[in-house]
Amino acid sequence: MERPAWAPRSIDISVPSVSRIYDYYLGGSHNFEVDREAARKAMTYLPGLPKIMQANRAFMRRAVRFAVGAGIEQFLDIGSGIPTFGNVHEVAQAAHPGAQVVYVDHDPVAVAHSQAVLVGNEKADVVAADLRKPQEILSSPQVERLVDLNRPVALLLVAILHFVEDADDPYGTVAQLREALAPGSLLILTHASYEGIPLPPERAESAVDVYKDIRNPLIMRSRDEIARFFEGYDMVEPGLVPMPHWRPDSAPEDEDPYAFAGFAGVGITA
């Protein structure tokens, strides 16, 4: 397989990547045939996967605009993925030019492309780090330069926690991040769930098995389990809901049925 110029030499392009599969679902071009093959296999069981990812991105943009409207000027996006149109810094800085954004991802392709996109943008940067090591993120030079933890921050955990297994203590990780944030900070979160998927559970489970096969298990949690991530936060209306129902720009009934798979919410620290 020929390595394209944009692919860092350090990555194994014969192994599928969750962030590159996500890029494929969103119509991006920074993915390999091995990623597309895994995505197409998952879509044979769950054909609405691209619609789910699009709903994730649409919620993220609405939540970022909400955060700016609430006076927040700092954004920490963990599990940010490969840049596509309508990134956090684009949405936030369009609403408030002084907004400062730090992206975090452990995929070298995502980091490399974020660095390329952010050239010349002094108010945005990217950290190569893993959500499961929150202290490394918080103490990184990029966060120390752009994020004042003594002031409110919008923490984005969009479509990332369902890739963290219970054995890696995702609840403890989110709690550590919350404890580092100033009062008035926001948690912006989405998470996959079997609830809301317009298919029999066994079909959805077959799609989940594809992620297990590529050694990136997809952990489907219930609404109650997802709500636990918001411990220590007060939920912003309308609470933890299917993505199209969170402060929609258009009528939710016009959305594709797959867009309602999974949950989204925003919480604020007291």
Short mmCIF file of C-alpha atoms in Angstrom, two decimals:
data_model
loop_
_atom_site.label_atom_id
_atom_site.label_comp_id
_atom_site.label_asym_id
_atom_site.label_seq_id
_atom_site.Cartn_x
_atom_site.Cartn_y
_atom_site.Cartn_z
CA MET A 1 0.00 0.00 0.00
CA GLU A 2 1.44 3.36 -1.02
CA ARG A 3 1.75 5.83 1.84
CA PRO A 4 0.25 9.25 0.99
CA ALA A 5 2.27 12.36 1.79
CA TRP A 6 -0.15 13.38 4.56
CA ALA A 7 0.27 10.12 6.53
CA PRO A 8 2.91 10.33 9.31
CA ARG A 9 5.65 7.73 8.96
CA SER A 10 4.96 6.49 12.48
CA ILE A 11 1.51 5.05 11.75
CA ASP A 12 0.67 1.57 10.52
CA ILE A 13 -1.57 2.20 7.51
CA SER A 14 -2.59 -1.47 7.38
CA VAL A 15 -4.53 -1.18 10.66
CA PRO A 16 -7.95 0.56 10.82
CA SER A 17 -8.26 3.70 12.93
CA VAL A 18 -11.42 4.87 14.68
CA SER A 19 -10.75 8.52 13.81
CA ARG A 20 -10.14 7.71 10.14
CA ILE A 21 -13.32 5.58 10.03
CA TYR A 22 -15.17 8.57 11.51
CA ASP A 23 -13.62 10.75 8.82
CA TYR A 24 -14.94 8.36 6.17
CA TYR A 25 -18.47 8.47 7.64
CA LEU A 26 -18.36 12.27 7.41
CA GLY A 27 -17.27 12.18 3.78
CA GLY A 28 -13.64 13.10 4.47
CA SER A 29 -10.64 12.07 2.38
CA HIS A 30 -8.07 11.28 5.09
CA ASN A 31 -8.70 7.57 5.40
CA PHE A 32 -7.29 4.37 3.89
CA GLU A 33 -8.95 1.41 2.22
CA VAL A 34 -8.54 -0.59 5.44
CA ASP A 35 -10.61 2.09 7.24
CA ARG A 36 -13.22 2.18 4.48
CA GLU A 37 -13.48 -1.60 4.51
CA ALA A 38 -14.18 -1.64 8.27
CA ALA A 39 -16.69 1.21 7.91
CA ARG A 40 -18.54 -0.50 5.07
CA LYS A 41 -18.67 -3.74 7.05
CA ALA A 42 -20.20 -1.93 10.05
CA MET A 43 -22.67 -0.20 7.73
CA THR A 44 -23.94 -3.52 6.39
CA TYR A 45 -25.46 -4.00 9.84
CA LEU A 46 -26.05 -0.36 10.77
CA PRO A 47 -26.49 1.62 7.54
CA GLY A 48 -27.30 4.83 9.37
CA LEU A 49 -23.82 5.23 10.89
CA PRO A 50 -22.99 8.32 8.74
CA LYS A 51 -26.26 9.95 9.86
CA ILE A 52 -25.35 9.29 13.49
CA MET A 53 -21.95 10.93 13.02
CA GLN A 54 -23.49 13.90 11.23
CA ALA A 55 -25.92 14.34 14.13
CA ASN A 56 -22.94 14.29 16.52
CA ARG A 57 -21.24 17.09 14.59
CA ALA A 58 -24.42 19.15 14.34
CA PHE A 59 -24.97 18.90 18.10
CA MET A 60 -21.35 19.87 18.73
CA ARG A 61 -21.73 23.04 16.68
CA ARG A 62 -24.95 24.02 18.47
CA ALA A 63 -23.36 23.36 21.86
CA VAL A 64 -20.27 25.44 21.01
CA ARG A 65 -22.46 28.37 19.97
CA PHE A 66 -24.40 27.94 23.23
CA ALA A 67 -21.14 28.02 25.20
CA VAL A 68 -19.99 31.23 23.50
CA GLY A 69 -23.40 32.75 24.17
CA ALA A 70 -22.97 31.83 27.84
CA GLY A 71 -19.73 33.81 27.94
CA ILE A 72 -17.23 30.97 27.65
CA GLU A 73 -14.11 31.78 25.64
CA GLN A 74 -11.99 28.63 26.24
CA PHE A 75 -12.55 25.20 24.72
CA LEU A 76 -10.85 21.87 25.39
CA ASP A 77 -11.91 19.26 22.82
CA ILE A 78 -10.67 15.78 23.78
CA GLY A 79 -10.97 13.09 21.13
CA SER A 80 -11.27 15.78 18.48
CA GLY A 81 -10.46 13.54 15.51
CA ILE A 82 -9.45 14.53 11.99
CA PRO A 83 -10.44 18.11 11.12
CA THR A 84 -13.54 18.47 8.98
CA PHE A 85 -15.67 21.48 8.07
CA GLY A 86 -17.18 23.19 11.10
CA ASN A 87 -14.55 22.40 13.70
CA VAL A 88 -14.77 23.79 17.22
CA HIS A 89 -12.32 26.63 16.58
CA GLU A 90 -14.16 27.64 13.40
CA VAL A 91 -17.54 27.76 15.15
CA ALA A 92 -16.25 29.36 18.36
CA GLN A 93 -14.04 31.97 16.68
CA ALA A 94 -16.79 32.88 14.20
CA ALA A 95 -19.00 33.66 17.19
CA HIS A 96 -16.20 35.24 19.26
CA PRO A 97 -12.86 35.96 17.52
CA GLY A 98 -10.99 35.83 20.83
CA ALA A 99 -12.05 32.25 21.62
CA GLN A 100 -9.15 29.89 22.41
CA VAL A 101 -9.26 26.20 21.57
CA VAL A 102 -7.08 23.20 22.36
CA TYR A 103 -7.71 19.94 20.53
CA VAL A 104 -6.57 16.61 21.97
CA ASP A 105 -6.25 13.30 20.14
CA HIS A 106 -4.01 10.24 20.28
CA ASP A 107 -4.26 9.43 16.56
CA PRO A 108 -1.13 10.74 14.77
CA VAL A 109 -3.13 11.45 11.59
CA ALA A 110 -5.65 13.54 13.53
CA VAL A 111 -2.85 15.45 15.28
CA ALA A 112 -0.89 16.04 12.06
CA HIS A 113 -3.92 17.38 10.23
CA SER A 114 -4.97 19.55 13.14
CA GLN A 115 -1.50 21.07 13.17
CA ALA A 116 -1.77 21.79 9.44
CA VAL A 117 -5.23 23.34 9.75
CA LEU A 118 -4.15 25.54 12.67
CA VAL A 119 -1.03 27.05 11.08
CA GLY A 120 -1.17 30.78 11.69
CA ASN A 121 -3.96 30.52 14.28
CA GLU A 122 -2.34 31.65 17.54
CA LYS A 123 -5.52 31.01 19.51
CA ALA A 124 -5.78 27.29 18.74
CA ASP A 125 -3.45 24.32 19.14
CA VAL A 126 -3.42 20.53 19.37
CA VAL A 127 -2.04 18.05 21.92
CA ALA A 128 -1.07 14.46 21.16
CA ALA A 129 -2.46 12.73 24.25
CA ASP A 130 -4.93 10.14 25.49
CA LEU A 131 -8.17 10.89 27.34
CA ARG A 132 -7.28 8.13 29.80
CA LYS A 133 -4.35 10.24 31.06
CA PRO A 134 -6.07 13.51 31.98
CA GLN A 135 -3.17 14.95 33.96
CA GLU A 136 -0.91 14.74 30.90
CA ILE A 137 -3.49 16.75 28.98
CA LEU A 138 -3.98 19.36 31.68
CA SER A 139 -0.24 19.88 32.18
CA SER A 140 0.60 20.05 28.47
CA PRO A 141 2.28 23.24 27.20
CA GLN A 142 -0.60 23.83 24.79
CA VAL A 143 -3.21 23.79 27.55
CA GLU A 144 -1.04 25.90 29.83
CA ARG A 145 -0.65 28.48 27.05
CA LEU A 146 -4.25 28.72 25.89
CA VAL A 147 -6.48 27.59 28.76
CA ASP A 148 -6.74 29.38 32.09
CA LEU A 149 -8.20 26.74 34.39
CA ASN A 150 -9.15 29.44 36.88
CA ARG A 151 -11.80 30.62 34.42
CA PRO A 152 -14.73 28.68 32.93
CA VAL A 153 -13.88 26.21 30.18
CA ALA A 154 -16.06 24.23 27.77
CA LEU A 155 -14.86 20.62 27.90
CA LEU A 156 -15.94 18.61 24.87
CA LEU A 157 -16.13 14.82 25.05
CA VAL A 158 -18.02 14.20 21.83
CA ALA A 159 -18.23 10.61 20.56
CA ILE A 160 -15.16 9.57 22.58
CA LEU A 161 -16.26 8.00 25.88
CA HIS A 162 -17.87 5.02 24.14
CA PHE A 163 -14.34 3.98 23.16
CA VAL A 164 -13.21 3.87 26.80
CA GLU A 165 -13.84 0.53 28.48
CA ASP A 166 -15.06 0.29 32.07
CA ALA A 167 -11.73 -1.27 33.03
CA ASP A 168 -10.08 2.07 32.17
CA ASP A 169 -12.36 3.93 34.60
CA PRO A 170 -14.02 6.47 32.29
CA TYR A 171 -16.10 7.87 35.16
CA GLY A 172 -12.98 8.54 37.21
CA THR A 173 -11.31 10.19 34.23
CA VAL A 174 -14.25 12.53 33.66
CA ALA A 175 -14.33 13.33 37.38
CA GLN A 176 -10.62 14.24 37.34
CA LEU A 177 -11.23 16.63 34.46
CA ARG A 178 -14.24 18.14 36.24
CA GLU A 179 -12.22 18.74 39.40
CA ALA A 180 -9.68 20.72 37.38
CA LEU A 181 -12.29 23.08 35.95
CA ALA A 182 -13.46 26.38 37.40
CA PRO A 183 -17.10 26.93 38.46
CA GLY A 184 -19.27 27.81 35.49
CA SER A 185 -17.45 25.39 33.18
CA LEU A 186 -19.41 23.22 30.75
CA LEU A 187 -19.26 19.53 29.88
CA ILE A 188 -20.42 18.93 26.28
CA LEU A 189 -20.89 15.20 25.70
CA THR A 190 -22.32 12.64 23.30
CA HIS A 191 -22.31 8.87 23.72
CA ALA A 192 -23.47 5.87 21.68
CA SER A 193 -26.30 3.71 22.98
CA TYR A 194 -28.52 0.91 21.74
CA GLU A 195 -31.43 3.08 22.83
CA GLY A 196 -32.92 4.90 19.87
CA ILE A 197 -31.37 2.76 17.12
CA PRO A 198 -34.19 1.93 14.66
CA LEU A 199 -33.07 -1.69 14.27
CA PRO A 200 -33.31 -4.93 16.26
CA PRO A 201 -30.57 -5.02 18.93
CA GLU A 202 -28.86 -8.04 17.36
CA ARG A 203 -28.26 -6.10 14.12
CA ALA A 204 -26.73 -3.21 16.05
CA GLU A 205 -24.60 -5.66 18.04
CA SER A 206 -23.13 -7.00 14.79
CA ALA A 207 -21.95 -3.48 13.92
CA VAL A 208 -20.43 -3.14 17.39
CA ASP A 209 -18.60 -6.44 16.81
CA VAL A 210 -16.80 -4.86 13.84
CA TYR A 211 -15.15 -2.40 16.24
CA LYS A 212 -14.17 -5.26 18.53
CA ASP A 213 -12.56 -7.00 15.56
CA ILE A 214 -10.34 -3.96 14.90
CA ARG A 215 -9.41 -3.78 18.60
CA ASN A 216 -11.31 -0.57 19.27
CA PRO A 217 -14.28 -1.85 21.28
CA LEU A 218 -17.39 0.32 21.08
CA ILE A 219 -19.02 0.40 24.52
CA MET A 220 -22.76 0.97 24.22
CA ARG A 221 -24.08 2.40 27.48
CA SER A 222 -27.63 3.02 28.65
CA ARG A 223 -29.03 6.50 29.20
CA ASP A 224 -28.65 6.05 32.97
CA GLU A 225 -25.02 4.98 32.57
CA ILE A 226 -24.32 7.99 30.35
CA ALA A 227 -26.01 10.32 32.83
CA ARG A 228 -23.42 9.27 35.45
CA PHE A 229 -20.77 11.21 33.50
CA PHE A 230 -22.60 14.39 34.51
CA GLU A 231 -22.19 13.83 38.27
CA GLY A 232 -21.10 17.16 39.74
CA TYR A 233 -22.77 19.11 36.94
CA ASP A 234 -26.19 20.72 36.69
CA MET A 235 -27.82 19.73 33.41
CA VAL A 236 -28.63 22.49 30.94
CA GLU A 237 -32.12 22.25 29.46
CA PRO A 238 -33.36 20.05 27.83
CA GLY A 239 -31.10 17.61 29.70
CA LEU A 240 -29.68 14.36 28.35
CA VAL A 241 -31.62 13.70 25.15
CA PRO A 242 -31.25 12.20 21.65
CA MET A 243 -28.97 14.50 19.67
CA PRO A 244 -31.59 16.16 17.42
CA HIS A 245 -33.62 17.15 20.48
CA TRP A 246 -30.86 19.27 22.04
CA ARG A 247 -31.76 22.89 21.19
CA PRO A 248 -32.43 22.10 17.53
CA ASP A 249 -32.03 24.57 14.67
CA SER A 250 -34.74 22.78 12.70
CA ALA A 251 -37.68 20.49 13.42
CA PRO A 252 -36.39 17.19 14.91
CA GLU A 253 -39.17 15.27 13.17
CA ASP A 254 -37.46 16.09 9.86
CA GLU A 255 -34.29 14.25 10.93
CA ASP A 256 -33.27 10.79 9.74
CA PRO A 257 -34.36 8.12 12.29
CA TYR A 258 -30.72 7.11 12.84
CA ALA A 259 -29.88 10.59 14.11
CA PHE A 260 -31.72 9.70 17.34
CA ALA A 261 -29.32 6.86 18.20
CA GLY A 262 -27.33 7.81 21.30
CA PHE A 263 -27.54 10.74 23.67
CA ALA A 264 -26.22 14.28 24.01
CA GLY A 265 -26.15 16.74 26.86
CA VAL A 266 -24.48 19.77 28.37
CA GLY A 267 -23.78 20.24 32.07
CA ILE A 268 -22.50 23.22 34.04
CA THR A 269 -20.36 23.10 37.16
CA ALA A 270 -21.66 24.85 40.24
#
